[in-house]
Structures are given as structure tokens and as C-alpha cells.
Short mmCIF file of C-alpha atoms and ligand atoms in Angstrom, two decimals:
data_model
loop_
_atom_site.label_atom_id
_atom_site.label_comp_id
_atom_site.label_asym_id
_atom_site.label_seq_id
_atom_site.Cartn_x
_atom_site.Cartn_y
_atom_site.Cartn_z
CA MET H 1 -27.53 4.22 -33.52
CA ILE H 2 -25.24 6.02 -30.19
CA SER H 3 -25.62 3.09 -26.98
CA ASP H 4 -24.99 3.48 -23.99
CA GLU H 5 -22.05 0.83 -22.93
CA SER H 6 -22.20 1.18 -19.44
CA ALA H 7 -25.49 -0.30 -19.13
CA GLU H 8 -24.78 -3.91 -20.47
CA PRO H 9 -21.53 -4.93 -19.30
CA SER H 10 -21.82 -8.40 -20.41
CA ALA H 11 -22.45 -7.22 -23.91
CA PRO H 12 -21.16 -9.50 -26.14
CA GLU H 13 -18.02 -9.36 -27.96
CA THR H 14 -17.72 -8.35 -31.66
CA SER H 15 -15.62 -8.27 -34.62
CA SER H 16 -14.26 -4.56 -32.98
CA PRO H 17 -12.22 -4.45 -30.37
CA SER H 18 -13.76 -5.74 -26.23
CA ARG H 19 -13.63 -3.74 -23.51
CA ARG H 20 -11.07 -5.53 -21.98
CA ASP H 21 -8.25 -4.80 -25.13
CA LEU H 22 -9.44 -1.20 -24.65
CA ILE H 23 -7.45 -0.43 -21.51
CA LYS H 24 -4.63 -3.25 -22.60
CA LEU H 25 -1.80 -0.64 -22.33
CA ALA H 26 0.28 -0.45 -25.22
CA GLY H 27 -3.15 -1.34 -26.95
CA ALA H 28 -4.38 1.72 -27.09
CA GLY H 29 -2.74 3.74 -29.64
CA ALA H 30 -3.68 0.73 -31.86
CA VAL H 31 -7.14 0.96 -30.74
CA ALA H 32 -8.30 4.23 -32.24
CA ALA H 33 -5.88 3.58 -35.25
CA ASN H 34 -8.27 0.81 -36.63
CA SER H 35 -10.91 3.30 -37.61
CA MET H 36 -9.05 5.15 -40.32
CA THR H 37 -6.68 4.07 -43.07
CA PRO H 38 -2.67 4.16 -42.12
CA ALA H 39 -2.14 7.23 -43.60
CA GLY H 40 -4.99 9.10 -42.63
CA ALA H 41 -4.52 7.38 -39.04
CA LYS H 42 -1.09 8.88 -39.15
CA ALA H 43 -2.03 12.87 -40.75
CA GLU H 44 -4.07 12.51 -37.62
CA GLN H 45 -2.15 11.65 -35.01
CA ALA H 46 0.44 14.05 -36.20
CA ALA H 47 -2.53 17.35 -36.25
CA VAL H 48 -3.35 16.13 -32.36
CA CYS H 49 0.17 15.87 -30.97
CA ASP H 50 1.35 18.98 -32.36
CA SER H 51 -1.62 20.93 -31.16
CA ARG H 52 -1.55 19.50 -28.07
CA SER H 53 1.72 18.00 -26.73
CA PHE H 54 4.42 18.08 -24.15
CA PRO H 55 8.12 19.70 -24.59
CA ARG H 56 10.27 17.06 -25.52
CA ASP H 57 11.91 16.59 -22.43
CA PHE H 58 8.63 16.85 -20.57
CA LEU H 59 9.12 14.44 -16.94
CA TRP H 60 5.77 11.64 -17.05
CA GLY H 61 6.01 9.75 -13.57
CA THR H 62 3.50 8.77 -10.87
CA ALA H 63 3.44 9.76 -7.40
CA THR H 64 2.39 8.17 -3.52
CA SER H 65 3.82 8.21 -0.12
CA ALA H 66 5.50 5.24 2.87
CA TYR H 67 2.60 5.92 5.13
CA GLN H 68 -0.04 5.39 2.46
CA ILE H 69 0.96 2.18 0.80
CA GLU H 70 3.89 0.21 2.74
CA GLY H 71 2.01 -1.16 5.25
CA ALA H 72 4.88 -2.99 7.54
CA TRP H 73 4.25 -0.74 10.05
CA LYS H 74 6.70 -1.87 12.71
CA GLU H 75 9.14 -4.07 11.10
CA ASP H 76 12.37 -4.12 10.67
CA GLY H 77 12.96 -1.86 13.19
CA LYS H 78 10.59 0.71 12.35
CA GLY H 79 9.72 3.14 14.84
CA GLU H 80 5.95 4.12 15.59
CA SER H 81 4.73 7.41 13.61
CA ILE H 82 2.24 10.04 15.34
CA TRP H 83 -0.27 7.93 11.69
CA ASP H 84 0.26 4.67 13.43
CA ARG H 85 -0.50 6.11 16.78
CA PHE H 86 -3.19 8.02 15.26
CA VAL H 87 -4.88 5.29 13.31
CA HIS H 88 -5.04 3.28 16.31
CA THR H 89 -7.28 5.36 18.65
CA PRO H 90 -10.76 4.86 18.15
CA GLY H 91 -12.90 7.21 15.83
CA LYS H 92 -10.45 8.56 13.97
CA ILE H 93 -10.07 7.13 10.94
CA ARG H 94 -13.58 5.99 8.15
CA ASN H 95 -14.34 2.72 9.65
CA GLY H 96 -11.47 1.97 11.24
CA ASP H 97 -9.53 1.52 8.84
CA THR H 98 -5.13 1.39 9.17
CA GLY H 99 -2.42 2.00 7.41
CA ASP H 100 -0.69 -1.64 9.34
CA VAL H 101 -0.77 -2.97 5.63
CA ALA H 102 -2.02 -0.64 3.22
CA ILE H 103 -0.84 -1.71 -0.33
CA ASP H 104 2.04 -4.02 1.30
CA SER H 105 4.24 -2.26 -0.38
CA TYR H 106 6.93 -2.64 1.73
CA HIS H 107 7.01 -6.41 0.29
CA ARG H 108 5.75 -5.65 -2.96
CA TYR H 109 8.39 -2.99 -4.31
CA LYS H 110 9.35 -5.45 -6.77
CA ASP H 111 6.15 -5.92 -8.45
CA ASP H 112 5.11 -2.24 -8.00
CA VAL H 113 8.06 -1.13 -10.36
CA ARG H 114 6.50 -3.15 -12.81
CA GLN H 115 3.88 -1.67 -13.19
CA MET H 116 5.55 1.35 -12.98
CA LYS H 117 7.08 0.56 -16.52
CA ALA H 118 4.07 -0.76 -18.12
CA LEU H 119 2.53 2.37 -17.88
CA GLY H 120 5.79 3.90 -19.71
CA ALA H 121 6.12 6.80 -17.36
CA ARG H 122 9.60 7.88 -16.12
CA ALA H 123 9.53 9.10 -12.97
CA TYR H 124 8.57 8.03 -9.55
CA ARG H 125 8.04 9.73 -7.41
CA PHE H 126 7.88 8.39 -3.05
CA SER H 127 8.21 9.31 -0.23
CA ILE H 128 11.21 7.27 2.78
CA SER H 129 9.32 7.13 5.88
CA TRP H 130 11.36 8.77 8.91
CA PRO H 131 10.70 7.07 11.29
CA ARG H 132 11.87 4.03 9.42
CA ILE H 133 15.26 5.19 9.34
CA PHE H 134 15.55 7.04 13.05
CA PRO H 135 12.80 4.76 14.69
CA ARG H 136 12.74 8.05 17.54
CA GLY H 137 13.42 10.99 15.14
CA THR H 138 17.11 11.32 16.15
CA GLY H 139 20.08 9.38 18.11
CA ALA H 140 21.07 6.30 16.02
CA ALA H 141 19.92 4.85 12.25
CA ASN H 142 18.14 1.88 11.62
CA ALA H 143 20.23 0.05 8.68
CA LYS H 144 17.36 -2.19 7.97
CA GLY H 145 15.06 0.82 7.14
CA LEU H 146 17.21 2.30 4.56
CA ALA H 147 18.24 -0.64 3.75
CA TYR H 148 14.66 -1.00 1.78
CA TYR H 149 14.92 2.09 0.35
CA ASP H 150 18.47 1.37 -1.15
CA ARG H 151 16.74 -1.30 -2.68
CA LEU H 152 13.34 0.16 -4.01
CA VAL H 153 15.69 3.15 -5.33
CA ASP H 154 18.43 0.43 -7.13
CA GLU H 155 14.52 -1.80 -8.88
CA LEU H 156 13.74 1.79 -9.63
CA LEU H 157 17.39 2.59 -11.42
CA ALA H 158 17.30 -0.61 -13.13
CA ASN H 159 13.69 -0.19 -14.81
CA GLY H 160 14.74 3.03 -15.96
CA ILE H 161 12.43 4.70 -13.56
CA GLN H 162 14.15 7.68 -12.15
CA PRO H 163 13.38 8.21 -8.87
CA TYR H 164 12.42 11.73 -7.05
CA ALA H 165 12.63 11.71 -3.16
CA THR H 166 10.12 12.90 -0.51
CA LEU H 167 11.32 13.47 2.93
CA TYR H 168 8.11 14.37 4.95
CA HIS H 169 4.82 13.25 3.83
CA TRP H 170 3.06 13.57 7.59
CA ASP H 171 4.73 10.77 9.25
CA LEU H 172 6.59 12.41 12.00
CA PRO H 173 8.42 9.80 14.53
CA GLN H 174 6.45 9.84 17.51
CA ALA H 175 8.48 9.98 20.09
CA LEU H 176 9.20 13.92 19.02
CA GLN H 177 5.75 14.27 19.33
CA ASP H 178 6.31 12.88 22.90
CA SER H 179 8.81 14.16 24.11
CA VAL H 180 9.10 18.13 22.21
CA GLY H 181 5.46 18.20 20.82
CA GLY H 182 5.76 17.30 17.74
CA TRP H 183 6.54 20.71 15.06
CA GLN H 184 5.43 22.88 17.89
CA SER H 185 8.49 23.06 18.69
CA ALA H 186 11.82 23.67 16.42
CA GLU H 187 13.90 20.50 17.93
CA THR H 188 11.72 18.99 15.25
CA ALA H 189 13.02 21.43 12.59
CA LYS H 190 16.40 20.59 13.42
CA ALA H 191 15.71 16.68 14.18
CA PHE H 192 14.19 17.02 10.47
CA ALA H 193 17.41 18.43 9.31
CA ASP H 194 20.06 15.91 10.85
CA TYR H 195 17.27 13.19 9.36
CA ALA H 196 17.67 15.41 6.11
CA GLY H 197 21.41 15.55 5.25
CA TYR H 198 21.92 11.82 6.99
CA ILE H 199 19.43 10.75 3.49
CA GLY H 200 21.27 13.32 1.26
CA ALA H 201 24.29 11.72 2.09
CA LYS H 202 23.45 7.77 1.71
CA LEU H 203 20.68 8.12 -1.50
CA SER H 204 22.27 10.76 -3.13
CA ASP H 205 24.77 8.93 -5.08
CA ARG H 206 21.50 7.75 -7.14
CA VAL H 207 18.85 9.75 -6.10
CA ARG H 208 19.22 13.50 -7.74
CA HIS H 209 15.95 15.03 -7.13
CA PHE H 210 14.65 15.40 -3.00
CA PHE H 211 11.07 17.37 -1.98
CA THR H 212 12.18 18.10 1.89
CA ILE H 213 8.43 18.39 2.83
CA ASN H 214 4.93 17.80 1.11
CA GLU H 215 1.48 19.54 1.01
CA PHE H 216 2.71 22.25 4.27
CA SER H 217 -1.35 23.14 4.91
CA ALA H 218 -1.97 20.41 4.76
CA PHE H 219 -0.25 18.09 8.18
CA VAL H 220 -0.13 21.58 10.18
CA GLU H 221 -3.87 22.69 9.17
CA LEU H 222 -5.46 19.11 9.66
CA GLY H 223 -3.04 18.06 12.66
CA TYR H 224 -2.85 20.94 14.67
CA ARG H 225 -5.55 23.47 14.24
CA THR H 226 -8.93 21.02 12.92
CA GLY H 227 -6.61 17.60 14.58
CA VAL H 228 -8.70 15.73 12.06
CA PHE H 229 -5.26 14.74 10.89
CA ALA H 230 -2.74 13.63 13.10
CA PRO H 231 -1.66 14.26 15.88
CA GLY H 232 -4.65 15.33 16.36
CA LEU H 233 -4.63 18.84 18.22
CA THR H 234 -6.62 21.86 17.93
CA LEU H 235 -3.98 25.21 19.29
CA PRO H 236 -5.25 28.48 19.47
CA ALA H 237 -3.38 30.86 16.58
CA GLY H 238 -0.82 32.15 18.19
CA ARG H 239 0.34 28.17 18.78
CA LEU H 240 -0.40 27.25 15.23
CA ASN H 241 0.85 29.89 13.44
CA GLN H 242 4.12 28.78 15.31
CA VAL H 243 4.01 25.60 14.06
CA ARG H 244 3.51 26.64 10.66
CA HIS H 245 6.59 28.65 11.10
CA TYR H 246 8.66 25.64 12.66
CA ALA H 247 7.25 23.84 9.73
CA VAL H 248 8.84 26.33 7.01
CA LEU H 249 11.87 26.37 9.01
CA GLY H 250 12.26 22.60 9.42
CA HIS H 251 12.46 22.58 5.73
CA GLY H 252 14.65 25.46 4.74
CA LEU H 253 17.43 23.50 7.32
CA ALA H 254 16.58 20.61 5.53
CA VAL H 255 17.62 22.85 2.30
CA GLN H 256 20.77 23.89 4.09
CA ALA H 257 21.33 19.71 5.79
CA ILE H 258 20.80 18.36 2.18
CA ARG H 259 23.24 20.79 0.15
CA ALA H 260 26.32 19.85 2.66
CA SER H 261 25.81 16.45 2.66
CA ALA H 262 24.48 15.40 -0.86
CA LYS H 263 26.81 15.06 -3.96
CA ALA H 264 27.70 17.67 -6.12
CA GLY H 265 24.15 18.04 -8.70
CA THR H 266 21.84 16.90 -6.37
CA LYS H 267 18.67 19.22 -6.14
CA VAL H 268 16.05 20.31 -4.12
CA GLY H 269 12.67 21.85 -3.98
CA LEU H 270 9.02 20.73 -1.83
CA ALA H 271 6.17 19.71 -2.91
CA ASP H 272 3.46 22.18 -1.71
CA ASN H 273 0.29 22.67 -2.23
CA MET H 274 -0.61 25.94 -2.79
CA THR H 275 -3.75 27.72 -2.81
CA ALA H 276 -3.93 27.83 -6.85
CA VAL H 277 -6.27 30.70 -6.91
CA VAL H 278 -7.58 31.33 -10.53
CA PRO H 279 -9.08 34.38 -12.67
CA ILE H 280 -12.74 33.46 -13.09
CA ILE H 281 -12.96 35.80 -15.94
CA GLU H 282 -9.35 36.42 -17.73
CA THR H 283 -9.44 39.81 -17.68
CA PRO H 284 -5.94 41.54 -16.85
CA GLY H 285 -7.43 43.48 -13.34
CA ASN H 286 -8.38 39.82 -12.31
CA ILE H 287 -5.48 38.49 -13.54
CA ALA H 288 -3.76 41.15 -11.27
CA ALA H 289 -5.36 40.30 -8.16
CA ALA H 290 -5.67 36.85 -8.90
CA GLU H 291 -1.26 37.19 -7.95
CA HIS H 292 -1.96 39.28 -5.14
CA ALA H 293 -4.18 37.17 -3.66
CA THR H 294 -1.52 34.04 -4.23
CA ARG H 295 0.91 35.92 -3.07
CA GLU H 296 -1.46 36.67 0.44
CA LEU H 297 -3.35 33.26 0.61
CA ASN H 298 -0.33 31.35 0.68
CA ALA H 299 1.49 33.55 3.01
CA GLY H 300 2.29 31.65 5.78
CA TYR H 301 3.93 28.79 3.70
CA LEU H 302 5.03 29.18 0.53
CA THR H 303 5.55 33.03 -0.17
CA VAL H 304 7.53 33.21 3.21
CA ILE H 305 9.68 30.78 1.59
CA MET H 306 9.96 32.15 -1.39
CA GLU H 307 10.44 35.52 -0.36
CA GLY H 308 12.30 35.49 2.68
CA ARG H 309 9.91 37.58 4.97
CA TYR H 310 6.21 37.50 5.87
CA THR H 311 3.33 39.87 4.46
CA GLU H 312 2.04 42.48 6.05
CA ALA H 313 -1.00 41.73 5.81
CA TYR H 314 -0.05 38.25 7.24
CA LEU H 315 1.30 40.21 9.93
CA ALA H 316 -1.19 42.59 10.86
CA ALA H 317 -4.43 39.59 10.38
CA ALA H 318 -2.24 37.46 13.48
CA GLY H 319 -1.60 40.92 15.63
CA PRO H 320 -0.40 38.99 19.17
CA ASP H 321 -0.98 35.70 18.23
CA ALA H 322 1.71 36.25 15.04
CA PRO H 323 4.82 33.27 14.66
CA LYS H 324 7.67 34.33 17.08
CA PHE H 325 11.09 34.59 14.36
CA THR H 326 14.31 35.76 14.11
CA ALA H 327 16.14 36.91 10.78
CA GLU H 328 18.60 34.00 11.13
CA GLU H 329 15.47 31.41 10.84
CA LEU H 330 13.87 33.68 7.88
CA ARG H 331 16.93 33.70 5.94
CA ALA H 332 17.08 29.61 6.13
CA ILE H 333 13.81 29.45 5.38
CA SER H 334 13.66 31.24 2.44
CA SER H 335 16.92 29.56 1.55
CA PRO H 336 17.36 28.76 -2.85
CA LEU H 337 15.82 25.90 -4.10
CA ASP H 338 16.43 23.91 -7.36
CA PHE H 339 12.74 23.79 -8.46
CA VAL H 340 9.63 24.38 -6.89
CA GLY H 341 6.78 21.73 -6.57
CA ILE H 342 3.37 21.86 -6.33
CA ASN H 343 0.56 19.62 -5.78
CA VAL H 344 -2.46 21.10 -7.66
CA TYR H 345 -6.42 19.04 -6.96
CA THR H 346 -8.00 22.34 -6.74
CA PRO H 347 -9.29 26.18 -7.60
CA VAL H 348 -10.19 28.96 -5.86
CA TYR H 349 -11.59 31.31 -7.82
CA VAL H 350 -11.78 35.73 -7.48
CA LEU H 351 -12.50 38.60 -9.36
CA ALA H 352 -10.93 41.73 -8.85
CA SER H 353 -12.92 43.56 -5.87
CA GLY H 354 -12.98 48.25 -5.19
CA GLN H 355 -12.70 47.42 -1.91
CA ALA H 356 -9.56 46.27 0.12
CA PRO H 357 -7.40 44.22 -0.54
CA GLY H 358 -8.65 44.57 -4.01
CA VAL H 359 -10.10 40.70 -4.43
CA GLU H 360 -12.68 38.68 -3.25
CA VAL H 361 -13.23 34.91 -3.13
CA VAL H 362 -16.35 33.82 -5.57
CA PRO H 363 -17.85 31.56 -3.71
CA LEU H 364 -18.59 27.95 -5.43
CA ALA H 365 -22.08 27.47 -6.98
CA LYS H 366 -24.25 25.16 -4.41
CA SER H 367 -23.90 22.79 -8.36
CA HIS H 368 -19.95 23.00 -9.07
CA PRO H 369 -19.13 20.16 -9.88
CA HIS H 370 -16.50 18.03 -7.62
CA MET H 371 -14.60 14.58 -6.96
CA ALA H 372 -15.68 11.64 -4.84
CA SER H 373 -14.21 13.62 -1.98
CA SER H 374 -15.92 16.73 -0.68
CA TRP H 375 -13.03 19.23 -1.12
CA GLN H 376 -12.23 18.37 -4.54
CA ALA H 377 -13.60 20.88 -6.32
CA PHE H 378 -13.35 20.87 -10.08
CA GLY H 379 -11.93 23.22 -11.95
CA PRO H 380 -9.22 22.63 -14.15
CA GLU H 381 -7.67 25.49 -15.14
CA ALA H 382 -6.00 25.68 -11.48
CA LEU H 383 -3.48 23.52 -13.30
CA TYR H 384 -3.21 26.30 -15.39
CA TRP H 385 -2.80 29.09 -13.74
CA ALA H 386 -0.60 27.40 -10.36
CA PRO H 387 2.12 27.01 -12.13
CA ARG H 388 1.52 30.57 -13.95
CA HIS H 389 1.91 32.19 -10.88
CA VAL H 390 4.76 30.29 -9.03
CA HIS H 391 6.54 31.51 -12.33
CA LYS H 392 5.74 35.09 -12.69
CA ILE H 393 5.60 36.27 -9.22
CA TRP H 394 8.71 34.36 -7.83
CA ASN H 395 10.13 33.82 -11.35
CA VAL H 396 11.04 30.03 -10.80
CA ASN H 397 12.08 28.31 -14.05
CA GLU H 398 12.03 24.63 -13.04
CA ILE H 399 8.36 23.69 -11.85
CA TYR H 400 7.15 20.54 -10.77
CA ILE H 401 3.55 19.03 -10.62
CA THR H 402 4.47 16.26 -7.68
CA GLU H 403 0.60 15.89 -7.84
CA ASN H 404 -3.00 16.05 -9.73
CA GLY H 405 -5.44 13.43 -9.83
CA CYS H 406 -8.88 13.01 -7.98
CA GLY H 407 -10.50 10.03 -5.90
CA THR H 408 -12.93 8.03 -7.23
CA THR H 409 -15.62 5.63 -6.01
CA ASP H 410 -15.29 2.88 -8.46
CA THR H 411 -16.50 -0.50 -8.47
CA PRO H 412 -15.08 -2.72 -10.99
CA ALA H 413 -17.57 -4.13 -13.75
CA ALA H 414 -18.50 -7.49 -14.44
CA ASP H 415 -15.66 -8.22 -16.17
CA GLY H 416 -13.23 -7.15 -13.56
CA VAL H 417 -12.24 -3.76 -14.91
CA VAL H 418 -13.25 -0.55 -13.19
CA TYR H 419 -14.08 2.07 -15.75
CA ASP H 420 -13.36 5.05 -14.39
CA THR H 421 -14.90 7.77 -17.20
CA ASP H 422 -14.44 10.37 -14.28
CA ARG H 423 -10.82 9.88 -13.79
CA ILE H 424 -9.73 10.25 -17.30
CA MET H 425 -12.92 13.23 -18.29
CA PHE H 426 -10.30 14.41 -14.80
CA LEU H 427 -7.42 14.12 -16.40
CA ARG H 428 -7.57 15.14 -19.92
CA SER H 429 -9.38 18.39 -19.03
CA TYR H 430 -6.83 18.60 -16.27
CA LEU H 431 -3.68 18.23 -19.03
CA SER H 432 -5.23 20.40 -21.06
CA MET H 433 -4.54 23.28 -19.33
CA LEU H 434 -1.12 22.51 -18.14
CA GLN H 435 -0.37 21.41 -21.52
CA ARG H 436 -1.87 25.68 -22.20
CA ALA H 437 0.45 26.14 -19.64
CA VAL H 438 3.61 24.58 -21.61
CA ALA H 439 2.64 25.96 -24.67
CA ASP H 440 2.44 29.58 -22.75
CA ASN H 441 6.03 28.99 -22.36
CA VAL H 442 5.74 28.44 -18.32
CA PRO H 443 8.57 26.14 -17.10
CA VAL H 444 6.91 22.81 -16.06
CA ARG H 445 9.47 20.40 -16.45
CA GLY H 446 7.17 17.34 -14.86
CA TYR H 447 4.11 15.54 -14.51
CA PHE H 448 3.13 13.28 -11.06
CA LEU H 449 -0.44 11.57 -11.22
CA TRP H 450 -1.05 11.21 -8.06
CA SER H 451 -1.77 8.09 -7.09
CA LEU H 452 -0.85 5.47 -9.16
CA PHE H 453 -2.55 3.14 -6.68
CA ASP H 454 -5.08 2.65 -4.37
CA ASN H 455 -3.94 3.22 -1.31
CA PHE H 456 -4.58 4.71 2.22
CA GLU H 457 -6.24 8.23 2.07
CA TRP H 458 -5.74 9.83 5.63
CA ALA H 459 -8.92 9.80 7.94
CA ASP H 460 -11.05 8.78 4.27
CA GLY H 461 -9.66 5.17 5.35
CA PHE H 462 -9.58 3.27 1.62
CA ASP H 463 -12.93 3.85 0.77
CA THR H 464 -12.33 7.90 -1.72
CA ARG H 465 -9.65 6.42 -4.47
CA PHE H 466 -6.62 7.74 -5.85
CA GLY H 467 -5.89 5.53 -7.79
CA MET H 468 -5.40 4.42 -12.01
CA ILE H 469 -4.73 1.30 -10.92
CA ARG H 470 -6.99 -1.17 -8.42
CA VAL H 471 -5.81 -2.88 -5.57
CA ASP H 472 -8.00 -4.90 -3.66
CA PHE H 473 -7.62 -4.71 -0.49
CA ALA H 474 -8.08 -8.03 0.74
CA THR H 475 -5.70 -9.88 -1.69
CA GLN H 476 -3.59 -7.38 -2.79
CA LYS H 477 -3.92 -7.61 -6.40
CA ARG H 478 -3.29 -4.42 -8.50
CA THR H 479 -5.67 -4.02 -11.47
CA PRO H 480 -5.33 -1.41 -14.16
CA LYS H 481 -8.22 0.40 -14.36
CA LEU H 482 -9.43 2.06 -18.28
CA SER H 483 -7.33 5.52 -16.80
CA ALA H 484 -3.79 3.53 -16.97
CA GLY H 485 -4.22 2.96 -20.04
CA TYR H 486 -5.41 6.63 -20.65
CA TYR H 487 -2.58 7.78 -18.86
CA ALA H 488 -0.28 5.45 -20.51
CA GLU H 489 -1.76 7.27 -23.69
CA VAL H 490 -0.83 10.27 -22.73
CA VAL H 491 2.98 9.04 -22.12
CA LYS H 492 3.52 7.39 -24.95
CA ARG H 493 2.26 10.87 -27.56
CA ASN H 494 3.39 12.82 -24.69
CA ALA H 495 0.63 14.79 -25.56
CA VAL H 496 -2.98 15.27 -23.90
CA ALA H 497 -4.38 11.69 -25.17
C1 NOJ L 1 -2.12 15.27 -1.17
C2 NOJ L 1 -1.45 14.28 0.01
O1 NOJ L 1 -0.44 14.04 -0.51
C3 NOJ L 1 -2.18 13.01 -0.32
O2 NOJ L 1 -1.12 12.70 0.12
C4 NOJ L 1 -2.86 12.60 -0.47
O3 NOJ L 1 -3.66 11.46 -0.77
C5 NOJ L 1 -3.95 12.99 -1.59
N1 NOJ L 1 -3.75 14.56 -1.57
C6 NOJ L 1 -5.77 13.32 -1.98
O4 NOJ L 1 -5.64 14.12 -0.75
#
């Protein structure tokens, strides 16, 4: 008989494993094996792993960012960030939520590292809060701020977890917004490089991988065009294009600063949410159209970073509003990288077209499935095509998936556990496509699941939950969801589970 277990949260336990047992991280594999003979189990496991596995040294990790988890918004000398200012402005964040306390990771980092360890993940991508280090963006450094990241890095290494640090995950020091208009000025790009160089000098003895900037288009478009993110501006086209330009300039200058200050062998890249263009039907013509669209739809960010020039179509479309730039700036922007990190959540589907520019975006069907955030259409193919395009178009040979995951609106069942079947469905589908990419020799070296914990989801506040580990925001209790058991199994097998 097929039963709908989810309808009976308090079903009595039988001799088969209880649902709580199912999510015990270490036990997940054993549960599967229980249903067959040991030899059969071994053979089946091997077969499964062979066809769905990842390269032997593939790096499995998790990701978070400072403002979304740390809290302690004005402790130990930290300066105010544009997000501190924004969340304290009435009407900006759903339910009036703030990251003042967030999930209190500033104080609970040791427990949080323990949670990562239980998953078996070998890497952790976190971000450094610029205003903790330079409370006013420039000037004297705040030793207590740096000391926090020293402690975190040491704790990670002591637990066998490699630290991967992002330098800018959107929490710009408010003082720079007030004095020069934030990313509207080249001064901010220069200040960012100074801060990056400082961190490179202080942490590169232990942190071997740095990401300059996280998701250019998210903080620029939402922060300076639509105004739904900090600093909440709605700039006209010309000034917006200049912000885009100074954001990529900040990245390039930071790459140079880290190279100048960090220990030899330190690797530098970025974590960009490139538009992930998917040929909806995989024909040679549609694939070529998708490659063309990838360059154009990312022209203001990843394309200029990789190619050192704005595409002709980008400049023509901007016309008199095109950014003002120098050849020297373009050289800085395209400073060679050691790797490219991409955050992949959702696809843009295309078809080749007989009309210029030779490609058309296919609108999503009304009933196209999406995850809890309205922007997140379900499209696992994005995790195949995005890294494949980066490799093919720009010949990048070290790629990380720096974020992938989904938001859900889950609630715990009667036994306290969140059975997030939607997240598991999402992860299995996307990871299957990532496995297709590595099987096709696309050089993806690692994957960071967003997110380790439920956290502050920017303008959506705490409503949309991206974590594998549930956080009760009132008590700060952490409880692994069913998906944490799933991910632990993926990591353990080094294969799609
Ligand atoms: C990307 C951002 O980097 C991260 O901060 C955010 O929480 C996730 N997307 C989900 O929206």
C-alpha cells in the first residue's frame, strides 16, 4: 500500500527506522542499506556512485554572509553599514525585521562550526564585514573586528574546514555612502581595494581563497536602480551605469591589492550571479544563441571583467548614458583571476532567432514552477549551462559554484523536524545537472550550498528560509532539517544522492 506519511506526523514507530532516525546525519546511508543484503547493498551503492559521482577532490562546502548571520551590529567597535541604516528605516524590510541580532553567529560561531563539521563539509564560504574592520570605510583599522575573523578562521581550520572568504557581501560602511555616495564614486572602489589589501596581508597565512565581490547585479540593480536594497536609491541610467562601472573597478583594484599584499599562492576570484542562460531545446543553433546571450546579458559585469571591454551592443544600447571609463580602468577591471565563482539559482531560457540579435528570451509559462521566493523559477539546467558557458566562452579552468540553494516557507512537524522535501527535490535536480557538467569535463572544483542556516534574507526579512539547518529566531536553537541529512549523504558519497 502506498501511504502519504506526511499526513500523519505522529504515526507510531515500528521496527523500521523512525523519521527522526532518517535525518541523523551519519545514519542516512545505513538506512538505505537496511533494505537489502550487505553484498547487494554494496553493489547498488557502487553502481549509484559510479554513474552519479564527482571528481575525487571535489570540494563540498556551505555558504553564509556576515550581515545575514552575525548580528552584533554595533559591538566591538563595528561601524554602521548601509544595511544597518536601511533596516532601521521604517517600511524597508518585511515585518520590520533587522539583522541586529540575525542568528547571532558572532557569538555562536563555535557551535556553528560544529554544525558544519557534522555535515562533513570541507569548506565554508563566509563574508567579512568591511565596517567591522574599517568602521568608517577608510582610516584606522579596528583590531577587535579583525580578531573576530581570526578566531573564526582558526576554529574552522582546527575542525578541518577550509575558509573561503568574501570581502564584499553588500555591507558597505555607511560613512562611505554619506561622504562620496557609496559605489557612485571611484573613491569607494579605491577604499575597497585598500581594505582588501589589508585583509590579504592579515589573513592569507590561513585563508588561501578570496572572493572580492558577491553578486554585482544584486547590490547594484536592487540598491541603486529599484531601491529595494540598501542604500535604497533609484538612479537614472547614466548614473547607474557609472555605479556598475565602479563596482567592477572595485573588484579589479581589489584583485591587484590582494596580489600585492597576500602570501604567494593566495587565490583570488569573485562570486557573481551571472545570468545563467539555458538553451531550452539543446540544438547547436540554440546553444550558440545561448552563448551569445551569455556575453550580452552579463556585459556590464562578468563580461567586462573577463574580456576587459564593454561589448559594442552594451555601449550602443546605453548611448549617451554609457559609463565613462579609461583604458587603465579596463585593464584593472580585467586583472587575471585564479578562479571564477558563480552563484546559480535560476535560469533564463532562450531560443535562436532569425532576427537580430539572433536570440530571444523565452518567457516562463504561467504555471512554471518556482521556489518560495517569487524570483526563483525552478530550472536545474542552469547548473549545467552556467559553468559550461564560463569555461567555453572565457576558457576558465577553475570554477566554483559559490552559491546554490532555495528558499522555502517550512515549519517543523510535530516531532520538531522540518521535512523539507522541496529543498531535497531542488538539490537533487540541480546537483544532477552539476554532475552532468563535471562528467562533460567542465572544470567545476567545488560547490557551496546556500545556506548552512536560515538567516536574514535581505528585504524579505526572516520569512523566506534558505537554510539546511533551521534556526528558531526567538531562541537561536539550530535544528538540522531533512535536507541536511540529504546533503551529508551527498558529501559522504561524493555523488548525487
Ligand atoms: C544570493 C545572495 O548572495 C545571498 O545573500 C542571498 O541570501 C541568496 N542569494 C538568496 O536570495
